[in-house]
Amino acid sequence: MDLTHRPRRLRRDGIRPLVSETALRAQDLVAPVFVDATTDERVPIGSMPGQVRVPLDEAAERVAEVRQTGVEAVMVFGIPESKDERGSRAWAPDGVVQEAVRRITEETDAYVITDVCLCEYTDHGHCGVLEPNAESDPTLTVRNDETLDLLAKTAVSHAEAGADMVAPSSMTDGMVGAIREGLDGAGFEDVPIMSYAAKYESAFYGPFRDAADGAPAFGDRRHYQMDPGNDREALREVALDVEQGADVLMVKPALAYLDVVSTVRSEFDHPVAAYNVSGEYAMLHAAAEKGWLDLDAAAHESLLAMKRAGADLIITYFAEDLAPQL
Ligand code: PBG
């Protein structure tokens, strides 16, 4: 056999790392943290083994634990003490996220990103102000333009509490522009926006709705989140967010949408984030519990694939467990 090309020559131990194209670093990861104003002790999240909701009093401690693993950034989600029709606890100066952010920034050096959305704060669980008759007419859901002002107020209240970056996830048209204007008007020109730019209406969010208590009371989110079959539309969505001043572009979910991550990477110069969502976490845990998968290996390979596809940063519930091994 006379083979000129033998790719296996570069797969031996000494050379393999030298020709490795993609690396995963602890600094690439963002760990979601759930702060719950309705509890005074840690509550394990059943559908997401290892994840907890912490009371306000433990928010800073929880983030310090994350930091010890080498992960430097967190994304804060809040479960408010009460909900109402418009989600007013989302922008309350003494709301759960605002309080948590104040304590986290006082007591740790973490880079603090906040999720800006209304679904955890509205009693109907939708990501904005409802259309009248939305409950009886499945073609109606949220009033886009009326929601913008509330999102901007929420983002500003997070920045006032000390958030380093805000991440709007409601898929409201114009949300990045409205938030940019709100932040700039309040003197927060330096607070960047990571937009959930291409966010799909996905079955993989199931466990999160459990974790953050944000399931819609009726209907679904398909009138504002994207159709999983659409790829070109993602480019239009992302382009709009870029025009409106988004600093970081997120694709969500990650694993089933790596083609979208890759296209956004090649079409735009901005940093790209991938959100490795709750369902992606839950399914690996479920398989590992049955002994069918090696959890750490499967998680590492998934995140590496996201980086290979073009993600610069990854929001992932695996952050804490994987970081020490990187
Ligand atoms: C809020 C929000 C959701 C997630 C992040 N922010 C839920 C949703 O849109 O239904 C999902 C995160 C996950 O599944 O890990 N809008």
PDB file of N, CA and C and ligand atoms in Angstrom, residues 77 115 117 119-120 127 169 196 199 204-205 208-209 221 225 252 275 277-278 317, ligand 1:
ATOM      1  N   PHE A  77     -31.492  35.190  36.639  1.00  0.00           N
ATOM      2  CA  PHE A  77     -32.937  35.091  36.397  1.00  0.00           C
ATOM      3  C   PHE A  77     -33.641  35.239  37.730  1.00  0.00           C
ATOM      4  N   ASP A 115     -31.135  38.656  32.499  1.00  0.00           N
ATOM      5  CA  ASP A 115     -32.129  38.324  31.485  1.00  0.00           C
ATOM      6  C   ASP A 115     -33.236  39.368  31.586  1.00  0.00           C
ATOM      7  N   CYS A 117     -36.833  40.090  30.485  1.00  0.00           N
ATOM      8  CA  CYS A 117     -38.064  39.577  29.897  1.00  0.00           C
ATOM      9  C   CYS A 117     -39.174  39.745  30.919  1.00  0.00           C
ATOM     10  N   CYS A 119     -41.844  37.352  31.112  1.00  0.00           N
ATOM     11  CA  CYS A 119     -42.645  36.129  31.302  1.00  0.00           C
ATOM     12  C   CYS A 119     -42.601  35.577  32.721  1.00  0.00           C
ATOM     13  N   GLU A 120     -41.525  35.847  33.462  1.00  0.00           N
ATOM     14  CA  GLU A 120     -41.492  35.370  34.846  1.00  0.00           C
ATOM     15  C   GLU A 120     -42.284  36.290  35.778  1.00  0.00           C
ATOM     16  N   CYS A 127     -44.519  37.000  27.362  1.00  0.00           N
ATOM     17  CA  CYS A 127     -43.356  37.882  27.442  1.00  0.00           C
ATOM     18  C   CYS A 127     -43.695  39.343  27.164  1.00  0.00           C
ATOM     19  N   SER A 169     -34.701  38.858  26.101  1.00  0.00           N
ATOM     20  CA  SER A 169     -35.037  37.540  25.544  1.00  0.00           C
ATOM     21  C   SER A 169     -36.485  37.426  25.087  1.00  0.00           C
ATOM     22  N   TYR A 196     -30.913  38.179  22.578  1.00  0.00           N
ATOM     23  CA  TYR A 196     -31.360  36.851  22.153  1.00  0.00           C
ATOM     24  C   TYR A 196     -31.898  37.113  20.747  1.00  0.00           C
ATOM     25  N   LYS A 199     -34.014  33.600  18.491  1.00  0.00           N
ATOM     26  CA  LYS A 199     -34.548  32.730  19.529  1.00  0.00           C
ATOM     27  C   LYS A 199     -35.743  31.985  18.962  1.00  0.00           C
ATOM     28  N   PHE A 204     -37.246  22.588  23.667  1.00  0.00           N
ATOM     29  CA  PHE A 204     -36.123  22.391  24.584  1.00  0.00           C
ATOM     30  C   PHE A 204     -36.122  23.357  25.781  1.00  0.00           C
ATOM     31  N   TYR A 205     -37.093  24.270  25.850  1.00  0.00           N
ATOM     32  CA  TYR A 205     -37.164  25.180  27.007  1.00  0.00           C
ATOM     33  C   TYR A 205     -37.991  24.598  28.158  1.00  0.00           C
ATOM     34  N   PHE A 208     -36.753  24.736  31.809  1.00  0.00           N
ATOM     35  CA  PHE A 208     -36.541  26.107  32.284  1.00  0.00           C
ATOM     36  C   PHE A 208     -37.838  26.705  32.817  1.00  0.00           C
ATOM     37  N   ARG A 209     -38.923  26.396  32.129  1.00  0.00           N
ATOM     38  CA  ARG A 209     -40.207  26.972  32.546  1.00  0.00           C
ATOM     39  C   ARG A 209     -40.571  26.465  33.927  1.00  0.00           C
ATOM     40  N   ARG A 221     -45.710  30.415  22.524  1.00  0.00           N
ATOM     41  CA  ARG A 221     -44.966  31.623  22.167  1.00  0.00           C
ATOM     42  C   ARG A 221     -44.682  31.717  20.673  1.00  0.00           C
ATOM     43  N   GLN A 225     -41.729  34.015  19.051  1.00  0.00           N
ATOM     44  CA  GLN A 225     -40.442  33.329  18.871  1.00  0.00           C
ATOM     45  C   GLN A 225     -40.403  32.704  17.473  1.00  0.00           C
ATOM     46  N   LYS A 252     -30.376  30.714  20.110  1.00  0.00           N
ATOM     47  CA  LYS A 252     -30.943  29.891  21.171  1.00  0.00           C
ATOM     48  C   LYS A 252     -32.098  29.084  20.633  1.00  0.00           C
ATOM     49  N   TYR A 275     -26.851  29.672  23.465  1.00  0.00           N
ATOM     50  CA  TYR A 275     -27.489  29.316  24.734  1.00  0.00           C
ATOM     51  C   TYR A 275     -27.808  27.825  24.719  1.00  0.00           C
ATOM     52  N   VAL A 277     -29.558  25.319  26.194  1.00  0.00           N
ATOM     53  CA  VAL A 277     -30.743  25.521  27.036  1.00  0.00           C
ATOM     54  C   VAL A 277     -31.062  24.343  27.963  1.00  0.00           C
ATOM     55  N   SER A 278     -32.067  24.587  28.786  1.00  0.00           N
ATOM     56  CA  SER A 278     -32.446  23.638  29.831  1.00  0.00           C
ATOM     57  C   SER A 278     -32.706  22.222  29.305  1.00  0.00           C
ATOM     58  N   TYR A 317     -25.831  25.509  31.700  1.00  0.00           N
ATOM     59  CA  TYR A 317     -25.999  24.989  33.063  1.00  0.00           C
ATOM     60  C   TYR A 317     -24.870  24.019  33.423  1.00  0.00           C
TER      61      TYR A 317
HETATM   62  C1  PBG B   1     -37.386  34.047  29.082  1.00  0.00           C
HETATM   63  C2  PBG B   1     -36.403  32.977  28.846  1.00  0.00           C
HETATM   64  C3  PBG B   1     -36.619  31.617  28.565  1.00  0.00           C
HETATM   65  C4  PBG B   1     -35.366  31.024  28.532  1.00  0.00           C
HETATM   66  C5  PBG B   1     -34.431  32.014  28.770  1.00  0.00           C
HETATM   67  N1  PBG B   1     -35.089  33.204  28.949  1.00  0.00           N
HETATM   68  C6  PBG B   1     -37.864  30.872  28.424  1.00  0.00           C
HETATM   69  C7  PBG B   1     -38.679  30.974  27.208  1.00  0.00           C
HETATM   70  O1  PBG B   1     -38.476  31.789  26.320  1.00  0.00           O
HETATM   71  O2  PBG B   1     -39.644  30.227  27.130  1.00  0.00           O
HETATM   72  C8  PBG B   1     -35.105  29.557  28.290  1.00  0.00           C
HETATM   73  C9  PBG B   1     -33.819  29.053  28.846  1.00  0.00           C
HETATM   74  C10 PBG B   1     -33.681  27.581  28.910  1.00  0.00           C
HETATM   75  O3  PBG B   1     -34.524  26.784  28.450  1.00  0.00           O
HETATM   76  O4  PBG B   1     -32.645  27.171  29.445  1.00  0.00           O
HETATM   77  N2  PBG B   1     -38.092  34.472  27.982  1.00  0.00           N
END
